[in-house]
PDB file of C-alpha atoms in Angstrom:
ATOM      1  CA  MET T  72       8.244 -29.731  -4.774  1.00  0.00           C
ATOM      2  CA  GLY T  73      10.321 -27.549  -7.102  1.00  0.00           C
ATOM      3  CA  ASP T  74      12.193 -30.582  -8.426  1.00  0.00           C
ATOM      4  CA  ASP T  75       8.912 -32.479  -9.055  1.00  0.00           C
ATOM      5  CA  GLY T  76       9.624 -34.654  -6.021  1.00  0.00           C
ATOM      6  CA  MET T  77       6.926 -35.765  -3.581  1.00  0.00           C
ATOM      7  CA  CYS T  78       6.936 -35.163   0.177  1.00  0.00           C
ATOM      8  CA  CYS T  79       4.759 -36.463   2.971  1.00  0.00           C
ATOM      9  CA  THR T  80       2.569 -33.706   4.446  1.00  0.00           C
ATOM     10  CA  ARG T  81      -0.163 -33.321   7.001  1.00  0.00           C
ATOM     11  CA  SER T  82      -2.543 -30.450   7.740  1.00  0.00           C
ATOM     12  CA  SER T  83      -2.099 -28.469  10.925  1.00  0.00           C
ATOM     13  CA  GLY T  84      -2.047 -24.944  12.363  1.00  0.00           C
ATOM     14  CA  VAL T  85       0.409 -22.735  14.177  1.00  0.00           C
ATOM     15  CA  GLN T  86       0.293 -19.568  16.263  1.00  0.00           C
ATOM     16  CA  ILE T  87       2.884 -16.857  15.588  1.00  0.00           C
ATOM     17  CA  LYS T  88       3.728 -13.937  17.845  1.00  0.00           C
ATOM     18  CA  MET T  89       4.199 -10.928  15.554  1.00  0.00           C
ATOM     19  CA  HIS T  90       6.491  -7.896  15.890  1.00  0.00           C
ATOM     20  CA  ASP T  91       3.649  -5.848  17.432  1.00  0.00           C
ATOM     21  CA  GLY T  92       3.044  -8.412  20.175  1.00  0.00           C
ATOM     22  CA  MET T  93      -0.155  -9.719  18.563  1.00  0.00           C
ATOM     23  CA  VAL T  94      -0.582 -13.491  18.323  1.00  0.00           C
ATOM     24  CA  ARG T  95      -2.142 -14.651  15.068  1.00  0.00           C
ATOM     25  CA  LYS T  96      -3.000 -18.121  13.845  1.00  0.00           C
ATOM     26  CA  LEU T  97      -1.919 -19.390  10.435  1.00  0.00           C
ATOM     27  CA  TYR T  98      -2.891 -22.618   8.729  1.00  0.00           C
ATOM     28  CA  TYR T  99      -0.068 -24.511   7.104  1.00  0.00           C
ATOM     29  CA  TRP T 100       1.075 -27.835   5.658  1.00  0.00           C
ATOM     30  CA  PHE T 101       3.595 -29.623   7.828  1.00  0.00           C
ATOM     31  CA  VAL T 102       6.186 -31.087   5.427  1.00  0.00           C
ATOM     32  CA  LEU T 103       8.476 -33.615   7.063  1.00  0.00           C
ATOM     33  CA  ASP T 104      11.362 -33.221   4.595  1.00  0.00           C
ATOM     34  CA  LEU T 105      11.615 -29.408   4.693  1.00  0.00           C
ATOM     35  CA  ARG T 106      14.087 -27.751   7.046  1.00  0.00           C
ATOM     36  CA  LYS T 107      12.725 -24.174   6.871  1.00  0.00           C
ATOM     37  CA  ASN T 108       9.332 -22.789   7.864  1.00  0.00           C
ATOM     38  CA  MET T 109       7.876 -20.937   4.876  1.00  0.00           C
ATOM     39  CA  ILE T 110       4.694 -18.897   4.476  1.00  0.00           C
ATOM     40  CA  SER T 111       2.769 -18.927   1.199  1.00  0.00           C
ATOM     41  CA  VAL T 112       2.152 -15.419  -0.113  1.00  0.00           C
ATOM     42  CA  ARG T 113      -0.694 -16.839  -2.214  1.00  0.00           C
ATOM     43  CA  ASN T 114      -2.527 -17.898   0.942  1.00  0.00           C
ATOM     44  CA  LEU T 115      -1.902 -14.478   2.472  1.00  0.00           C
ATOM     45  CA  ALA T 116      -3.505 -12.882  -0.588  1.00  0.00           C
ATOM     46  CA  LYS T 117      -6.481 -15.258  -0.330  1.00  0.00           C
ATOM     47  CA  ASN T 118      -7.004 -14.018   3.230  1.00  0.00           C
ATOM     48  CA  GLY T 119      -7.216 -10.394   2.107  1.00  0.00           C
ATOM     49  CA  MET T 120      -3.615  -9.428   2.842  1.00  0.00           C
ATOM     50  CA  ARG T 121      -1.235  -7.431   0.644  1.00  0.00           C
ATOM     51  CA  TYR T 122       2.525  -7.627   0.569  1.00  0.00           C
ATOM     52  CA  ALA T 123       5.172  -5.338  -0.865  1.00  0.00           C
ATOM     53  CA  GLY T 124       8.960  -5.328  -0.894  1.00  0.00           C
ATOM     54  CA  GLU T 125      11.020  -2.247  -0.118  1.00  0.00           C
ATOM     55  CA  ASP T 126      14.828  -2.233   0.094  1.00  0.00           C
ATOM     56  CA  ASP T 127      15.685  -5.243   2.276  1.00  0.00           C
ATOM     57  CA  TRP T 128      12.223  -5.498   3.833  1.00  0.00           C
ATOM     58  CA  VAL T 129       8.902  -7.072   2.943  1.00  0.00           C
ATOM     59  CA  LYS T 130       5.713  -5.858   4.621  1.00  0.00           C
ATOM     60  CA  VAL T 131       2.381  -7.649   4.810  1.00  0.00           C
ATOM     61  CA  SER T 132      -0.702  -5.543   5.553  1.00  0.00           C
ATOM     62  CA  LYS T 133      -4.453  -5.966   5.889  1.00  0.00           C
ATOM     63  CA  TYR T 134      -6.520  -2.848   5.268  1.00  0.00           C
ATOM     64  CA  ALA T 135      -4.419  -0.034   6.791  1.00  0.00           C
ATOM     65  CA  MET T 136      -2.757  -2.262   9.376  1.00  0.00           C
ATOM     66  CA  MET T 137       0.652  -3.909   8.989  1.00  0.00           C
ATOM     67  CA  VAL T 138       0.507  -7.454  10.370  1.00  0.00           C
ATOM     68  CA  MET T 139       3.914  -8.846   9.395  1.00  0.00           C
ATOM     69  CA  LYS T 140       7.302  -7.634   8.277  1.00  0.00           C
ATOM     70  CA  GLY T 141      10.424  -9.517   7.341  1.00  0.00           C
ATOM     71  CA  LYS T 142      14.043  -8.728   6.515  1.00  0.00           C
ATOM     72  CA  ILE T 143      15.982 -10.400   3.744  1.00  0.00           C
ATOM     73  CA  LYS T 144      18.727 -12.825   4.765  1.00  0.00           C
ATOM     74  CA  HIS T 145      20.467 -15.067   2.258  1.00  0.00           C
ATOM     75  CA  VAL T 146      17.903 -14.202  -0.490  1.00  0.00           C
ATOM     76  CA  ILE T 147      14.964 -15.215   1.767  1.00  0.00           C
ATOM     77  CA  TYR T 148      12.736 -12.954   3.835  1.00  0.00           C
ATOM     78  CA  PHE T 149      12.702 -13.871   7.538  1.00  0.00           C
ATOM     79  CA  LEU T 150       9.928 -12.615   9.814  1.00  0.00           C
ATOM     80  CA  GLU T 151      11.300 -10.062  12.268  1.00  0.00           C
ATOM     81  CA  ASP T 152      11.155 -10.935  15.977  1.00  0.00           C
ATOM     82  CA  ASN T 153       8.565 -13.620  15.405  1.00  0.00           C
ATOM     83  CA  THR T 154       8.467 -16.823  17.372  1.00  0.00           C
ATOM     84  CA  ILE T 155       6.478 -19.831  16.280  1.00  0.00           C
ATOM     85  CA  ARG T 156       4.833 -21.320  19.339  1.00  0.00           C
ATOM     86  CA  GLY T 157       2.462 -24.166  20.063  1.00  0.00           C
ATOM     87  CA  MET T 158      -0.897 -23.753  21.767  1.00  0.00           C
ATOM     88  CA  VAL T 159       0.506 -24.630  25.223  1.00  0.00           C
ATOM     89  CA  ALA T 160       3.496 -22.293  24.934  1.00  0.00           C
ATOM     90  CA  ILE T 161       1.256 -19.383  23.963  1.00  0.00           C
ATOM     91  CA  SER T 162      -1.078 -19.873  26.912  1.00  0.00           C
ATOM     92  CA  GLN T 163       1.866 -19.995  29.306  1.00  0.00           C
ATOM     93  CA  SER T 164       3.707 -17.017  27.840  1.00  0.00           C
ATOM     94  CA  LEU T 165       0.849 -14.508  28.089  1.00  0.00           C
ATOM     95  CA  ASP T 166       0.491 -12.606  31.337  1.00  0.00           C
ATOM     96  CA  GLN T 167      -2.853 -13.151  33.051  1.00  0.00           C
ATOM     97  CA  GLY T 168      -3.216  -9.394  33.655  1.00  0.00           C
ATOM     98  CA  ASP T 169      -2.857  -8.725  29.927  1.00  0.00           C
ATOM     99  CA  ILE T 170      -5.471 -11.349  29.120  1.00  0.00           C
ATOM    100  CA  LYS T 171      -7.928  -9.979  31.679  1.00  0.00           C
ATOM    101  CA  LYS T 172      -7.471  -6.384  30.557  1.00  0.00           C
ATOM    102  CA  LYS T 173      -7.952  -7.278  26.902  1.00  0.00           C
ATOM    103  CA  LEU T 174     -11.089  -9.253  27.779  1.00  0.00           C
ATOM    104  CA  TRP T 175     -12.616  -6.280  29.623  1.00  0.00           C
ATOM    105  CA  HIS T 176     -11.478  -3.979  26.819  1.00  0.00           C
ATOM    106  CA  HIS T 177     -13.653  -5.939  24.365  1.00  0.00           C
ATOM    107  CA  ARG T 178     -16.550  -6.333  26.810  1.00  0.00           C
ATOM    108  CA  LEU T 179     -16.736  -2.559  27.263  1.00  0.00           C
ATOM    109  CA  GLY T 180     -16.865  -1.778  23.558  1.00  0.00           C
ATOM    110  CA  ASP T 181     -13.107  -1.264  23.093  1.00  0.00           C
ATOM    111  CA  MET T 182     -12.804   1.276  25.910  1.00  0.00           C
ATOM    112  CA  ASN T 183      -9.554   3.268  26.055  1.00  0.00           C
ATOM    113  CA  GLU T 184      -6.847   2.509  28.636  1.00  0.00           C
ATOM    114  CA  LYS T 185      -7.328   5.707  30.651  1.00  0.00           C
ATOM    115  CA  CYS T 186     -10.989   4.966  31.389  1.00  0.00           C
ATOM    116  CA  MET T 187     -10.186   1.320  32.125  1.00  0.00           C
ATOM    117  CA  SER T 188      -7.552   2.377  34.662  1.00  0.00           C
ATOM    118  CA  ILE T 189     -10.135   4.500  36.480  1.00  0.00           C
ATOM    119  CA  LEU T 190     -12.585   1.581  36.622  1.00  0.00           C
ATOM    120  CA  SER T 191      -9.803  -0.745  37.781  1.00  0.00           C
ATOM    121  CA  LYS T 192      -8.914   1.576  40.705  1.00  0.00           C
ATOM    122  CA  GLN T 193     -12.568   1.531  41.730  1.00  0.00           C
ATOM    123  CA  GLY T 194     -12.440  -2.279  41.873  1.00  0.00           C
ATOM    124  CA  LEU T 195     -15.165  -2.764  39.252  1.00  0.00           C
ATOM    125  CA  PHE T 196     -13.278  -5.543  37.461  1.00  0.00           C
ATOM    126  CA  GLY T 197     -13.311  -7.892  40.432  1.00  0.00           C
ATOM    127  CA  GLY T 198      -9.593  -7.375  40.949  1.00  0.00           C
ATOM    128  CA  LYS T 199      -6.683  -5.309  39.689  1.00  0.00           C
ATOM    129  CA  VAL T 200      -6.166  -5.226  35.921  1.00  0.00           C
ATOM    130  CA  ASN T 201      -2.516  -4.711  34.977  1.00  0.00           C
ATOM    131  CA  GLY T 202      -0.559  -4.232  31.792  1.00  0.00           C
ATOM    132  CA  LYS T 203      -1.217  -2.340  28.598  1.00  0.00           C
ATOM    133  CA  ILE T 204      -3.326  -3.259  25.609  1.00  0.00           C
ATOM    134  CA  LYS T 205      -0.553  -3.856  23.087  1.00  0.00           C
ATOM    135  CA  PHE T 206      -2.711  -4.091  20.006  1.00  0.00           C
ATOM    136  CA  CYS T 207      -6.433  -4.186  19.150  1.00  0.00           C
ATOM    137  CA  GLU T 208      -7.400  -4.843  15.538  1.00  0.00           C
ATOM    138  CA  ALA T 209     -10.991  -3.642  16.068  1.00  0.00           C
ATOM    139  CA  CYS T 210      -9.729  -0.278  17.380  1.00  0.00           C
ATOM    140  CA  VAL T 211      -7.493   0.198  14.337  1.00  0.00           C
ATOM    141  CA  LYS T 212     -10.330  -0.588  11.911  1.00  0.00           C
ATOM    142  CA  GLY T 213     -12.774   1.598  13.829  1.00  0.00           C
ATOM    143  CA  LYS T 214     -10.486   4.620  13.575  1.00  0.00           C
ATOM    144  CA  CYS T 215      -9.872   4.236   9.837  1.00  0.00           C
ATOM    145  CA  HIS T 216     -11.623   6.787   7.657  1.00  0.00           C
ATOM    146  CA  GLN T 217     -11.973   7.544   3.988  1.00  0.00           C
ATOM    147  CA  VAL T 218     -10.056  10.364   2.367  1.00  0.00           C
ATOM    148  CA  LYS T 219     -12.297  13.423   2.332  1.00  0.00           C
ATOM    149  CA  PHE T 220     -13.270  15.255  -0.834  1.00  0.00           C
ATOM    150  CA  ASP T 221     -11.394  18.412  -1.764  1.00  0.00           C
ATOM    151  CA  ILE T 222     -13.149  21.668  -0.893  1.00  0.00           C
ATOM    152  CA  SER T 223     -15.023  22.942  -3.934  1.00  0.00           C
ATOM    153  CA  GLN T 224     -14.263  26.524  -4.999  1.00  0.00           C
ATOM    154  CA  HIS T 225     -17.133  26.698  -7.501  1.00  0.00           C
ATOM    155  CA  THR T 226     -19.654  29.547  -7.080  1.00  0.00           C
ATOM    156  CA  SER T 227     -22.863  29.353  -9.115  1.00  0.00           C
ATOM    157  CA  LYS T 228     -24.236  32.555 -10.651  1.00  0.00           C
ATOM    158  CA  GLU T 229     -27.431  31.250 -12.276  1.00  0.00           C
ATOM    159  CA  ILE T 230     -29.966  28.398 -12.196  1.00  0.00           C
ATOM    160  CA  LEU T 231     -28.855  25.021 -13.660  1.00  0.00           C
ATOM    161  CA  GLU T 232     -25.280  26.210 -14.073  1.00  0.00           C
ATOM    162  CA  TYR T 233     -24.133  23.588 -11.565  1.00  0.00           C
ATOM    163  CA  VAL T 234     -26.175  20.517 -10.558  1.00  0.00           C
ATOM    164  CA  HIS T 235     -25.351  17.915  -7.893  1.00  0.00           C
ATOM    165  CA  SER T 236     -26.629  14.355  -8.392  1.00  0.00           C
ATOM    166  CA  TYR T 237     -26.822  11.355  -6.059  1.00  0.00           C
ATOM    167  CA  LEU T 238     -27.785   7.782  -6.906  1.00  0.00           C
ATOM    168  CA  TRP T 239     -28.762   5.653  -3.904  1.00  0.00           C
ATOM    169  CA  VAL T 240     -27.603   2.026  -3.781  1.00  0.00           C
ATOM    170  CA  PRO T 241     -30.262  -0.713  -4.249  1.00  0.00           C
ATOM    171  CA  PHE T 242     -32.696  -1.100  -1.369  1.00  0.00           C
ATOM    172  CA  LEU T 243     -32.863  -4.438   0.438  1.00  0.00           C
ATOM    173  CA  VAL T 244     -36.671  -4.110   0.284  1.00  0.00           C
ATOM    174  CA  LYS T 245     -38.312  -2.696  -2.850  1.00  0.00           C
ATOM    175  CA  SER T 246     -40.881   0.106  -2.734  1.00  0.00           C
ATOM    176  CA  HIS T 247     -44.637  -0.471  -3.290  1.00  0.00           C
ATOM    177  CA  TYR T 248     -44.087   0.242  -7.002  1.00  0.00           C
ATOM    178  CA  GLY T 249     -41.125  -2.141  -7.265  1.00  0.00           C
ATOM    179  CA  CYS T 250     -38.396   0.510  -7.287  1.00  0.00           C
ATOM    180  CA  SER T 251     -34.919  -0.413  -6.055  1.00  0.00           C
ATOM    181  CA  TYR T 252     -33.115   2.946  -6.454  1.00  0.00           C
ATOM    182  CA  PHE T 253     -33.736   6.623  -6.053  1.00  0.00           C
ATOM    183  CA  MET T 254     -31.857   9.558  -7.550  1.00  0.00           C
ATOM    184  CA  ALA T 255     -31.701  13.168  -6.433  1.00  0.00           C
ATOM    185  CA  PHE T 256     -30.751  16.272  -8.433  1.00  0.00           C
ATOM    186  CA  ILE T 257     -29.938  19.469  -6.520  1.00  0.00           C
ATOM    187  CA  VAL T 258     -29.419  22.845  -8.191  1.00  0.00           C
ATOM    188  CA  ASP T 259     -26.399  24.501  -6.593  1.00  0.00           C
ATOM    189  CA  TYR T 260     -27.714  28.073  -7.071  1.00  0.00           C
ATOM    190  CA  SER T 261     -31.339  27.731  -5.895  1.00  0.00           C
ATOM    191  CA  ARG T 262     -31.059  24.454  -3.910  1.00  0.00           C
ATOM    192  CA  LYS T 263     -34.152  23.117  -5.679  1.00  0.00           C
ATOM    193  CA  VAL T 264     -34.385  19.334  -5.436  1.00  0.00           C
ATOM    194  CA  TRP T 265     -35.811  16.752  -7.852  1.00  0.00           C
ATOM    195  CA  LEU T 266     -36.255  13.187  -6.577  1.00  0.00           C
ATOM    196  CA  TYR T 267     -36.823  10.194  -8.868  1.00  0.00           C
ATOM    197  CA  PHE T 268     -37.502   6.558  -7.989  1.00  0.00           C
ATOM    198  CA  LEU T 269     -35.949   4.041 -10.393  1.00  0.00           C
ATOM    199  CA  ASN T 270     -36.457   0.367 -11.171  1.00  0.00           C
ATOM    200  CA  THR T 271     -33.008   0.024 -12.733  1.00  0.00           C
ATOM    201  CA  LYS T 272     -29.867   2.137 -13.029  1.00  0.00           C
ATOM    202  CA  GLY T 273     -30.481   2.301 -16.770  1.00  0.00           C
ATOM    203  CA  GLU T 274     -33.173   4.942 -16.117  1.00  0.00           C
ATOM    204  CA  VAL T 275     -30.663   7.475 -14.759  1.00  0.00           C
ATOM    205  CA  PHE T 276     -29.839   9.232 -18.025  1.00  0.00           C
ATOM    206  CA  GLY T 277     -33.487   9.616 -19.036  1.00  0.00           C
ATOM    207  CA  ASN T 278     -34.345  11.216 -15.704  1.00  0.00           C
ATOM    208  CA  PHE T 279     -31.297  13.471 -15.976  1.00  0.00           C
ATOM    209  CA  LYS T 280     -32.499  14.783 -19.349  1.00  0.00           C
ATOM    210  CA  GLU T 281     -35.996  15.296 -17.959  1.00  0.00           C
TER     211      GLU T 281
END
């Protein structure tokens, strides 16, 4: 502990219902002598999560999705609208319609709610499927996209004035000549293409000069 004291602990796990209605499982040490439930930010970081404080709030996110948020009270951040529940309490608290709809949602490749409602009215789920899909992590990740490149305003007026180059990542299987990379050079004006196969990335500059 902070005062160099020792406490009796045992390993366990807990399920927490988050502010977005999603139930997530955390692994924790159950310390008999502690009166407050605390979450280690180090363990959150080890699990690929980031956290940042802003005003009186702290937000924990994974990729582009916020998974937790807490408000400061008495110099400690408390999770907002989160209830720590045991395995039995969680299974009793969830509506069976929600569970069934989420199960079919995953079975059908994360189908949207409108299409699922049509299938439900046709009786294709073996019964009525009620409720809304509150949150689906796979859907959020699937809709994420990289920031696109800015539109180039460059206009070439002669050969070799502007050259595009691409270096392909290493192949899982090497070519017949043992090459693991290939590089392409494209002239912007004439669209002529040169293609080189490389054993190592160290050969890039030599091929560029050639």
